[in-house]
Amino acid sequence: AQTVTQSQPEMSVQEAETVTLSCTYDTSESDYYLFWYKQPPSRQMILVIRQEAYKQQNATENRFSVNFQKAAKSFSLKISDSQLGDAAMYFCASASTSGTYKYIFGTGTRLKVLA
Amino acid sequence: ETGVTQTPRHLVMGMTNKKSLKCEQHLGHNAMYWYKQSAKKPLELMFVYSLEERVENNSVPSRFSPECPNSSHLFLHLHTLQPEDSALYLCASSQGLYASYNEQFFGPGTRLTVL
């Protein structure tokens, strides 16, 4: 079965500092994609960053980067120079590329940014 | 209107009521989804529609009945719900279904409370 685990229900970071959110996953698929989504308070969930499993290079999007460890099935999100607007729920997700639809989300990590 | 919209944003209903949630996407996407978001639980995929055909039904109770009249609109009809059905119901769309790298675009959700 495909699973996504986020073991940190809540994290805090000082403004301008760096924080890392953890995610582990399990899948029997050989080809898959991993995602981090952000859900700000009372606002829509949006995609932050995505990683293709067959690519060894870690994805980066401005202040957001991932540490993808395929053998360990780990996919952490690093936020550099944290800003107040980064405060949100962050969801890790995986999606397979096989014929059946499998898009699995974790339980989320609430990130607080302290001024 | 842009992106994915959902109405109503908030809904309170009794267990004997019948109500409907509406979702509309203005992105020209072919796939639409209903998710249930409960506190401290993973996002639960309920239904998936591709080109107006239901392709996934994750063992959702029959008191939830989806309808997809066209590729831009998705409804969730609610009937004789239980208090444990109280949650945030999210609609999402994506460009295609089996292209798993596709980003999911989410609506703001409907906060449902069942009394």
Coordinates of N, CA and C in Angstrom, one line a residue:
Chain A
A1 N 0.8 -1.2 0.0 CA 0.0 0.0 0.0 C 0.9 1.3 0.0
Q2 N 0.4 2.3 -0.6 CA 1.1 3.5 -0.7 C 0.8 4.4 0.5
T3 N 1.8 4.9 1.2 CA 1.6 5.7 2.4 C 2.5 6.9 2.4
V4 N 2.0 7.9 3.1 CA 2.8 9.1 3.3 C 2.8 9.5 4.8
T5 N 3.9 9.7 5.4 CA 3.9 10.0 6.8 C 4.6 11.3 7.1
Q6 N 3.9 12.1 7.8 CA 4.5 13.4 8.3 C 4.5 13.3 9.9
S7 N 5.7 13.1 10.5 CA 5.7 12.9 11.9 C 5.7 14.1 12.8
Q8 N 5.8 15.3 12.1 CA 5.8 16.5 12.9 C 4.4 17.2 12.8
P9 N 3.6 17.1 13.8 CA 2.3 17.8 13.6 C 2.4 19.3 13.6
E10 N 3.4 19.8 14.3 CA 3.6 21.3 14.3 C 5.1 21.6 14.5
M11 N 5.5 22.7 13.8 CA 6.8 23.2 13.8 C 6.8 24.7 14.0
S12 N 7.8 25.3 14.6 CA 8.0 26.8 14.7 C 9.3 27.2 14.2
V13 N 9.4 28.4 13.6 CA 10.6 28.9 13.1 C 10.6 30.4 13.3
Q14 N 11.8 30.9 13.6 CA 11.9 32.4 13.7 C 12.0 33.0 12.3
E15 N 11.4 34.1 12.2 CA 11.5 34.8 10.9 C 12.9 35.0 10.4
A16 N 13.2 34.7 9.2 CA 14.5 34.8 8.5 C 15.4 33.6 8.8
E17 N 14.9 32.7 9.6 CA 15.6 31.4 9.8 C 15.2 30.3 8.8
T18 N 15.9 29.2 9.0 CA 15.6 28.0 8.1 C 14.9 26.9 8.9
V19 N 14.0 26.3 8.2 CA 13.3 25.2 8.9 C 13.1 24.0 7.9
T20 N 13.1 22.8 8.4 CA 13.0 21.6 7.6 C 11.8 20.8 8.1
L21 N 10.9 20.5 7.1 CA 9.7 19.7 7.4 C 10.0 18.3 6.9
S22 N 9.7 17.3 7.7 CA 10.0 15.9 7.3 C 8.8 15.2 6.7
C23 N 9.2 14.3 5.8 CA 8.1 13.4 5.1 C 8.8 12.1 4.8
T24 N 8.2 11.0 5.1 CA 8.6 9.7 4.6 C 7.4 9.1 3.9
Y25 N 7.8 8.2 2.9 CA 6.7 7.6 2.1 C 7.0 6.2 1.9
D26 N 6.1 5.5 1.4 CA 6.3 4.1 1.0 C 5.5 3.8 -0.2
T27 N 6.1 3.2 -1.2 CA 5.4 2.8 -2.4 C 6.1 1.7 -3.0
S28 N 5.3 0.9 -3.8 CA 5.8 -0.2 -4.5 C 6.1 0.1 -6.0
E29 N 5.7 1.4 -6.3 CA 5.9 1.8 -7.7 C 7.3 2.1 -7.9
S30 N 7.7 1.9 -9.2 CA 9.1 2.2 -9.6 C 9.2 3.7 -10.0
D31 N 8.1 4.2 -10.5 CA 8.1 5.6 -11.0 C 7.0 6.3 -10.3
Y32 N 7.3 7.5 -9.7 CA 6.3 8.2 -9.0 C 6.8 9.7 -8.8
Y33 N 5.9 10.5 -8.3 CA 6.2 11.9 -8.1 C 5.9 12.2 -6.6
L34 N 6.6 13.2 -6.1 CA 6.4 13.7 -4.8 C 6.1 15.1 -4.8
F35 N 5.3 15.6 -3.8 CA 4.9 17.0 -3.8 C 4.8 17.5 -2.4
W36 N 5.0 18.8 -2.3 CA 4.7 19.5 -1.1 C 3.7 20.6 -1.5
Y37 N 2.5 20.6 -0.7 CA 1.5 21.6 -0.9 C 1.4 22.4 0.4
K38 N 1.0 23.7 0.2 CA 0.9 24.6 1.3 C -0.6 25.0 1.4
Q39 N -1.1 25.0 2.6 CA -2.5 25.5 2.8 C -2.5 26.6 3.9
P40 N -2.5 27.8 3.5 CA -2.5 29.0 4.4 C -3.8 29.0 5.2
P41 N -3.9 29.6 6.3 CA -5.2 29.7 7.1 C -6.3 30.3 6.2
S42 N -7.4 29.6 6.1 CA -8.5 30.1 5.3 C -8.2 30.4 3.9
R43 N -7.2 29.8 3.3 CA -6.9 30.0 1.9 C -6.7 28.7 1.2
Q44 N -6.7 28.8 -0.1 CA -6.6 27.6 -0.9 C -5.2 26.9 -0.8
M45 N -5.3 25.6 -0.9 CA -4.1 24.8 -1.0 C -3.4 25.0 -2.3
I46 N -2.1 25.2 -2.3 CA -1.3 25.4 -3.5 C -0.1 24.6 -3.5
L47 N 0.4 24.3 -4.7 CA 1.6 23.5 -4.9 C 2.8 24.3 -4.5
V48 N 3.7 23.8 -3.7 CA 5.0 24.5 -3.4 C 6.1 24.0 -4.3
I49 N 6.2 22.7 -4.4 CA 7.4 22.1 -5.1 C 7.0 20.7 -5.4
R50 N 7.6 20.2 -6.5 CA 7.4 18.8 -6.9 C 8.7 18.1 -7.3
Q51 N 8.8 16.8 -7.1 CA 10.0 16.1 -7.4 C 9.7 14.8 -8.2
E52 N 10.4 14.6 -9.3 CA 10.2 13.4 -10.0 C 11.1 12.3 -9.5
A53 N 10.6 11.2 -9.1 CA 11.5 10.2 -8.5 C 12.7 9.7 -9.3
Y54 N 12.5 9.8 -10.6 CA 13.7 9.3 -11.4 C 14.8 10.3 -11.5
K55 N 14.5 11.5 -11.0 CA 15.6 12.6 -11.1 C 16.3 12.6 -9.7
Q56 N 17.6 12.5 -9.8 CA 18.4 12.5 -8.6 C 18.6 13.9 -8.0
Q57 N 18.6 14.9 -8.9 CA 18.8 16.3 -8.5 C 17.6 16.7 -7.7
N58 N 17.9 17.3 -6.5 CA 16.8 17.9 -5.7 C 16.1 19.1 -6.3
A59 N 14.8 19.1 -6.2 CA 14.1 20.3 -6.8 C 14.2 21.5 -5.9
T60 N 14.3 22.7 -6.5 CA 14.3 23.9 -5.8 C 13.3 24.9 -6.4
E61 N 12.7 25.7 -5.6 CA 11.8 26.8 -6.0 C 12.1 28.0 -5.1
N62 N 12.9 28.9 -5.6 CA 13.3 30.1 -4.8 C 13.7 29.7 -3.4
R63 N 13.0 30.0 -2.3 CA 13.4 29.7 -1.0 C 13.1 28.3 -0.5
F64 N 12.4 27.6 -1.4 CA 12.0 26.2 -1.0 C 12.9 25.2 -1.8
S65 N 13.3 24.2 -1.0 CA 14.1 23.1 -1.6 C 13.8 21.8 -0.9
V66 N 14.0 20.7 -1.6 CA 13.8 19.4 -1.0 C 15.1 18.7 -0.9
N67 N 15.0 17.7 0.1 CA 16.1 16.8 0.2 C 15.5 15.4 0.0
F68 N 15.7 14.9 -1.2 CA 15.1 13.7 -1.7 C 16.1 12.5 -1.5
Q69 N 15.8 11.6 -0.6 CA 16.6 10.4 -0.4 C 15.8 9.2 -0.8
K70 N 16.0 8.8 -2.0 CA 15.1 7.7 -2.6 C 15.3 6.4 -1.9
A71 N 16.5 6.0 -1.5 CA 16.7 4.7 -0.9 C 16.0 4.8 0.5
A72 N 16.1 5.9 1.2 CA 15.5 6.0 2.5 C 14.0 6.3 2.4
K73 N 13.5 6.6 1.2 CA 12.1 7.0 1.0 C 11.8 8.2 1.9
S74 N 12.7 9.2 1.8 CA 12.5 10.4 2.6 C 12.4 11.6 1.6
F75 N 11.6 12.6 2.0 CA 11.4 13.7 1.1 C 11.1 14.9 2.0
S76 N 12.1 15.6 2.5 CA 11.9 16.7 3.4 C 11.9 18.0 2.6
L77 N 11.3 19.0 3.2 CA 11.1 20.3 2.6 C 11.9 21.3 3.5
K78 N 12.8 22.1 2.8 CA 13.6 23.1 3.5 C 13.1 24.5 3.1
I79 N 12.8 25.3 4.1 CA 12.3 26.7 3.8 C 13.4 27.6 4.3
S80 N 14.0 28.3 3.5 CA 15.1 29.3 3.9 C 14.5 30.7 4.0
D81 N 15.2 31.5 4.9 CA 14.8 32.8 5.1 C 13.3 32.9 5.3
S82 N 12.8 32.2 6.3 CA 11.3 32.1 6.5 C 10.7 33.5 6.7
Q83 N 9.5 33.6 6.1 CA 8.7 34.8 6.1 C 7.4 34.5 6.8
L84 N 6.8 35.6 7.3 CA 5.5 35.4 8.0 C 4.5 34.8 7.1
G85 N 4.5 35.0 5.8 CA 3.6 34.5 4.9 C 3.8 33.0 4.7
D86 N 4.9 32.4 5.2 CA 5.1 31.0 5.1 C 4.3 30.2 6.1
A87 N 3.7 30.9 7.1 CA 2.9 30.2 8.1 C 1.7 29.5 7.4
A88 N 1.6 28.2 7.6 CA 0.5 27.4 6.9 C 0.6 26.0 7.3
M89 N -0.3 25.2 6.9 CA -0.2 23.7 6.9 C 0.5 23.3 5.7
Y90 N 1.4 22.4 5.9 CA 2.2 21.8 4.7 C 1.9 20.3 4.6
F91 N 1.5 20.0 3.4 CA 1.2 18.6 3.2 C 2.1 18.0 2.2
C92 N 2.6 16.8 2.5 CA 3.5 16.0 1.6 C 2.5 15.1 0.9
A93 N 2.8 14.8 -0.4 CA 1.9 13.9 -1.2 C 2.8 13.1 -2.2
S94 N 2.3 12.0 -2.5 CA 2.9 11.2 -3.5 C 1.9 10.8 -4.6
A95 N 2.3 10.6 -5.8 CA 1.4 10.2 -6.9 C 2.1 9.2 -7.7
S96 N 1.4 8.1 -8.1 CA 2.1 7.1 -8.9 C 1.8 7.4 -10.4
T97 N 2.5 6.8 -11.2 CA 2.3 7.0 -12.7 C 1.8 5.7 -13.4
S98 N 1.3 4.8 -12.6 CA 0.7 3.6 -13.1 C -0.7 3.9 -13.6
G99 N -1.3 2.9 -14.2 CA -2.6 3.2 -14.8 C -3.7 3.5 -13.8
T100 N -3.6 3.0 -12.5 CA -4.6 3.3 -11.5 C -4.2 4.6 -10.8
Y101 N -5.3 5.3 -10.4 CA -5.1 6.6 -9.8 C -4.7 6.5 -8.4
K102 N -3.5 7.0 -8.0 CA -3.1 7.0 -6.6 C -2.4 8.3 -6.3
Y103 N -3.1 9.1 -5.5 CA -2.6 10.4 -5.1 C -2.8 10.5 -3.6
I104 N -1.7 10.3 -2.8 CA -1.8 10.1 -1.3 C -1.2 11.3 -0.6
F105 N -1.9 11.8 0.4 CA -1.4 12.9 1.2 C -1.1 12.5 2.6
G106 N -0.2 13.2 3.2 CA 0.1 13.0 4.6 C -0.8 13.8 5.5
T107 N -0.6 13.7 6.8 CA -1.5 14.4 7.8 C -1.2 15.8 7.9
G108 N -0.1 16.3 7.4 CA 0.2 17.7 7.4 C 1.1 18.1 8.6
T109 N 1.8 19.2 8.4 CA 2.6 19.9 9.5 C 2.2 21.3 9.5
R110 N 1.8 21.8 10.7 CA 1.5 23.2 10.8 C 2.7 24.0 11.2
L111 N 3.1 24.9 10.3 CA 4.3 25.7 10.5 C 3.9 27.1 11.0
K112 N 4.5 27.4 12.2 CA 4.3 28.8 12.7 C 5.6 29.6 12.5
V113 N 5.4 30.8 12.1 CA 6.6 31.7 11.9 C 6.5 32.8 12.9
L114 N 7.6 32.9 13.7 CA 7.6 33.8 14.8 C 8.3 35.1 14.4
A115 N 7.7 36.2 14.7 CA 8.3 37.5 14.3 C 9.4 37.9 15.3
Chain B
E1 N -14.1 35.0 -12.6 CA -13.7 34.0 -11.7 C -12.6 33.2 -12.3
T2 N -11.6 33.0 -11.4 CA -10.5 32.2 -11.9 C -10.2 31.0 -11.0
G3 N -9.5 30.0 -11.5 CA -9.1 28.9 -10.6 C -10.3 28.0 -10.3
V4 N -10.3 27.5 -9.1 CA -11.4 26.6 -8.7 C -12.2 27.3 -7.6
T5 N -13.5 27.3 -7.8 CA -14.4 28.0 -6.8 C -15.3 26.9 -6.2
Q6 N -15.7 27.2 -4.9 CA -16.6 26.2 -4.3 C -17.7 27.1 -3.5
T7 N -18.9 26.6 -3.6 CA -20.0 27.2 -2.8 C -20.9 26.1 -2.2
P8 N -21.4 26.3 -1.0 CA -21.1 27.5 -0.2 C -19.8 27.3 0.5
R9 N -19.3 28.3 1.2 CA -18.0 28.2 1.9 C -18.3 27.6 3.3
H10 N -19.5 27.8 3.8 CA -19.8 27.2 5.1 C -21.2 26.7 5.0
L11 N -21.4 25.5 5.7 CA -22.8 24.9 5.6 C -23.0 24.2 7.0
V12 N -24.1 24.5 7.6 CA -24.6 23.8 8.8 C -25.9 23.1 8.4
M13 N -25.9 21.8 8.7 CA -27.1 21.0 8.3 C -27.4 20.0 9.4
G14 N -28.7 19.7 9.5 CA -29.1 18.6 10.4 C -29.0 17.3 9.7
M15 N -29.1 16.3 10.5 CA -28.9 14.9 9.9 C -29.9 14.5 8.9
T16 N -31.1 15.1 9.0 CA -32.1 14.7 8.0 C -32.2 15.6 6.8
N17 N -31.3 16.6 6.7 CA -31.4 17.6 5.6 C -30.8 17.0 4.3
K18 N -31.1 17.6 3.2 CA -30.4 17.3 1.9 C -29.8 18.6 1.4
K19 N -28.6 18.6 1.1 CA -27.9 19.7 0.6 C -26.9 19.3 -0.5
S20 N -26.4 20.3 -1.2 CA -25.4 20.0 -2.3 C -24.3 21.0 -2.2
L21 N -23.1 20.5 -2.4 CA -21.9 21.3 -2.5 C -21.6 21.5 -4.0
K22 N -21.1 22.7 -4.4 CA -20.8 22.9 -5.8 C -19.4 23.3 -6.0
C23 N -18.8 22.8 -7.1 CA -17.4 23.1 -7.4 C -17.4 23.5 -8.9
E24 N -16.7 24.5 -9.2 CA -16.5 24.9 -10.6 C -15.0 25.3 -10.9
Q25 N -14.5 24.8 -12.0 CA -13.1 25.1 -12.3 C -13.1 25.8 -13.7
H26 N -12.3 26.8 -13.7 CA -12.2 27.7 -14.9 C -10.8 27.6 -15.6
L27 N -10.3 26.4 -15.5 CA -8.9 26.2 -15.9 C -8.8 25.3 -17.2
G28 N -10.0 24.8 -17.6 CA -10.0 23.9 -18.8 C -9.4 22.5 -18.5
H29 N -9.5 22.1 -17.2 CA -9.0 20.8 -16.9 C -10.0 19.7 -17.2
N30 N -9.4 18.5 -17.2 CA -10.3 17.3 -17.6 C -10.6 16.4 -16.4
A31 N -9.9 16.6 -15.3 CA -10.1 15.8 -14.1 C -10.5 16.6 -12.9
M32 N -11.5 16.1 -12.1 CA -11.9 16.8 -10.9 C -12.0 15.8 -9.8
Y33 N -11.9 16.3 -8.6 CA -11.8 15.5 -7.4 C -12.5 16.1 -6.2
W34 N -13.0 15.2 -5.4 CA -13.6 15.6 -4.0 C -12.7 14.9 -3.0
Y35 N -12.2 15.8 -2.0 CA -11.5 15.3 -0.9 C -12.2 15.7 0.4
K36 N -12.0 14.9 1.5 CA -12.5 15.2 2.8 C -11.3 15.5 3.7
Q37 N -11.3 16.7 4.3 CA -10.2 17.0 5.2 C -10.7 17.2 6.6
S38 N -10.2 16.2 7.5 CA -10.5 16.2 8.9 C -9.2 16.5 9.7
A39 N -9.4 17.1 10.9 CA -8.3 17.4 11.7 C -7.4 16.2 12.0
K40 N -6.1 16.4 11.9 CA -5.1 15.3 12.3 C -5.3 14.0 11.5
K41 N -5.9 14.1 10.3 CA -6.0 12.9 9.4 C -5.5 13.3 8.1
P42 N -5.0 12.3 7.3 CA -4.6 12.6 5.9 C -5.8 13.1 5.1
L43 N -5.5 13.9 4.1 CA -6.6 14.2 3.2 C -7.1 13.0 2.6
E44 N -8.4 12.8 2.6 CA -9.1 11.6 2.1 C -9.7 11.8 0.7
L45 N -9.2 11.1 -0.2 CA -9.8 11.2 -1.6 C -11.1 10.5 -1.6
M46 N -12.2 11.2 -2.0 CA -13.5 10.6 -2.0 C -13.9 10.1 -3.4
F47 N -13.8 11.0 -4.4 CA -14.2 10.7 -5.8 C -13.3 11.3 -6.8
V48 N -13.2 10.7 -7.9 CA -12.4 11.2 -9.0 C -13.2 11.1 -10.3
Y49 N -13.2 12.2 -11.0 CA -13.9 12.2 -12.3 C -12.9 12.6 -13.4
S50 N -13.0 11.9 -14.5 CA -12.1 12.2 -15.6 C -13.1 12.3 -16.8
L51 N -13.0 13.4 -17.5 CA -13.9 13.7 -18.6 C -15.3 13.3 -18.3
E52 N -15.8 13.7 -17.1 CA -17.2 13.6 -16.7 C -17.5 12.1 -16.3
E53 N -16.6 11.2 -16.3 CA -16.9 9.9 -15.9 C -16.2 9.6 -14.5
R54 N -17.0 9.0 -13.6 CA -16.4 8.6 -12.3 C -15.4 7.5 -12.5
V55 N -14.2 7.7 -12.1 CA -13.2 6.6 -12.2 C -12.7 6.1 -10.9
E56 N -13.1 6.8 -9.8 CA -12.6 6.3 -8.5 C -13.7 6.7 -7.5
N57 N -14.0 5.7 -6.6 CA -14.9 5.9 -5.5 C -14.3 5.1 -4.3
N58 N -13.7 5.8 -3.4 CA -13.0 5.2 -2.4 C -13.9 4.8 -1.2
S59 N -14.7 3.8 -1.5 CA -15.6 3.3 -0.4 C -16.3 4.4 0.4
V60 N -16.8 5.3 -0.3 CA -17.5 6.4 0.4 C -18.9 6.0 0.6
P61 N -19.5 6.3 1.8 CA -20.9 5.9 2.1 C -21.8 6.5 1.1
S62 N -22.9 5.8 0.9 CA -23.9 6.3 -0.2 C -24.6 7.6 0.2
R63 N -24.4 8.0 1.4 CA -25.1 9.3 1.8 C -24.3 10.5 1.1
F64 N -23.2 10.2 0.5 CA -22.5 11.2 -0.4 C -22.7 10.7 -1.8
S65 N -23.2 11.6 -2.6 CA -23.5 11.2 -4.0 C -22.9 12.3 -4.9
P66 N -21.9 12.0 -5.7 CA -21.3 13.0 -6.6 C -22.0 13.1 -7.9
E67 N -21.9 14.2 -8.6 CA -22.4 14.4 -9.9 C -21.5 15.3 -10.7
C68 N -21.2 14.9 -11.9 CA -20.3 15.8 -12.8 C -21.0 16.0 -14.1
P69 N -21.8 17.0 -14.2 CA -22.6 17.2 -15.5 C -21.8 17.6 -16.7
N70 N -20.6 18.2 -16.4 CA -19.7 18.6 -17.5 C -18.3 18.7 -16.9
S71 N -17.3 19.0 -17.7 CA -15.9 18.9 -17.2 C -15.6 20.1 -16.3
S72 N -16.5 21.1 -16.3 CA -16.2 22.3 -15.4 C -16.9 22.3 -14.1
H73 N -17.9 21.4 -13.9 CA -18.7 21.5 -12.7 C -18.7 20.1 -12.0
L74 N -18.7 20.2 -10.7 CA -18.7 19.0 -9.9 C -19.6 19.3 -8.7
F75 N -20.5 18.3 -8.4 CA -21.4 18.5 -7.2 C -21.2 17.4 -6.3
L76 N -21.4 17.6 -5.0 CA -21.5 16.6 -4.0 C -22.8 16.7 -3.3
H77 N -23.7 15.8 -3.5 CA -25.0 15.8 -2.9 C -25.0 15.1 -1.6
L78 N -25.5 15.7 -0.6 CA -25.5 15.2 0.8 C -26.8 14.8 1.3
H79 N -27.0 13.7 2.0 CA -28.3 13.2 2.4 C -28.1 12.4 3.7
T80 N -28.9 12.7 4.7 CA -28.8 12.0 6.0 C -27.4 11.8 6.5
L81 N -26.7 12.9 6.6 CA -25.3 12.8 7.1 C -25.2 12.5 8.6
Q82 N -24.1 12.1 9.1 CA -23.8 11.9 10.5 C -22.9 13.0 11.0
P83 N -22.9 13.2 12.3 CA -22.0 14.2 12.9 C -20.5 14.0 12.5
E84 N -20.1 12.8 12.3 CA -18.7 12.5 12.0 C -18.3 12.9 10.6
D85 N -19.4 13.3 9.8 CA -19.1 13.8 8.5 C -18.7 15.3 8.4
S86 N -18.8 15.9 9.6 CA -18.4 17.3 9.7 C -16.9 17.4 9.3
A87 N -16.5 18.3 8.4 CA -15.2 18.4 7.9 C -15.1 19.5 6.9
L88 N -13.9 19.7 6.4 CA -13.7 20.6 5.3 C -13.7 19.8 4.0
Y89 N -14.6 20.1 3.1 CA -14.6 19.3 1.8 C -14.0 20.2 0.7
L90 N -12.9 19.6 0.1 CA -12.1 20.3 -0.9 C -12.4 19.7 -2.2
C91 N -12.5 20.6 -3.2 CA -12.6 20.2 -4.6 C -11.3 20.5 -5.2
A92 N -10.9 19.7 -6.2 CA -9.6 20.0 -6.9 C -9.8 19.6 -8.4
S93 N -8.9 20.2 -9.2 CA -8.9 19.8 -10.6 C -7.5 19.6 -11.1
S94 N -7.3 18.9 -12.1 CA -6.0 18.8 -12.7 C -6.1 18.7 -14.2
Q95 N -5.0 18.9 -14.9 CA -5.1 18.9 -16.4 C -5.5 17.5 -16.9
G96 N -5.0 16.5 -16.4 CA -5.3 15.1 -16.8 C -5.4 14.3 -15.6
L97 N -5.7 13.0 -15.8 CA -5.9 12.1 -14.6 C -4.6 11.3 -14.4
Y98 N -4.1 10.6 -15.4 CA -3.1 9.7 -15.2 C -1.7 10.3 -15.4
A99 N -1.6 11.5 -15.7 CA -0.3 12.2 -15.8 C -0.1 12.7 -14.3
S100 N 0.5 11.9 -13.6 CA 0.6 12.1 -12.1 C 1.5 13.3 -11.8
Y101 N 2.3 13.8 -12.7 CA 3.1 15.0 -12.4 C 2.2 16.2 -12.3
N102 N 1.0 16.0 -12.8 CA 0.1 17.2 -12.9 C -0.2 17.8 -11.5
E103 N -0.1 19.1 -11.4 CA -0.4 19.8 -10.2 C -1.9 19.7 -10.0
Q104 N -2.3 19.6 -8.7 CA -3.7 19.7 -8.4 C -4.0 21.1 -8.0
F105 N -5.1 21.6 -8.5 CA -5.5 23.0 -8.1 C -6.7 22.8 -7.2
F106 N -6.6 23.4 -6.1 CA -7.7 23.2 -5.1 C -8.6 24.4 -5.0
G107 N -9.8 24.2 -4.6 CA -10.8 25.2 -4.2 C -10.6 25.6 -2.8
P108 N -11.3 26.6 -2.3 CA -11.1 27.1 -0.9 C -11.8 26.1 0.1
G109 N -12.7 25.2 -0.4 CA -13.3 24.3 0.5 C -14.7 24.8 1.0
T110 N -15.5 23.8 1.4 CA -16.7 24.1 2.1 C -16.6 23.5 3.5
R111 N -16.7 24.3 4.5 CA -16.7 23.8 5.9 C -18.1 23.3 6.3
L112 N -18.2 22.0 6.5 CA -19.5 21.4 6.7 C -19.6 21.0 8.2
T113 N -20.7 21.4 8.8 CA -21.0 21.0 10.2 C -22.3 20.3 10.2
V114 N -22.3 19.1 10.7 CA -23.6 18.3 10.8 C -24.0 18.2 12.2
L115 N -25.2 18.7 12.5 CA -25.6 18.7 13.9 C -26.5 17.5 14.2

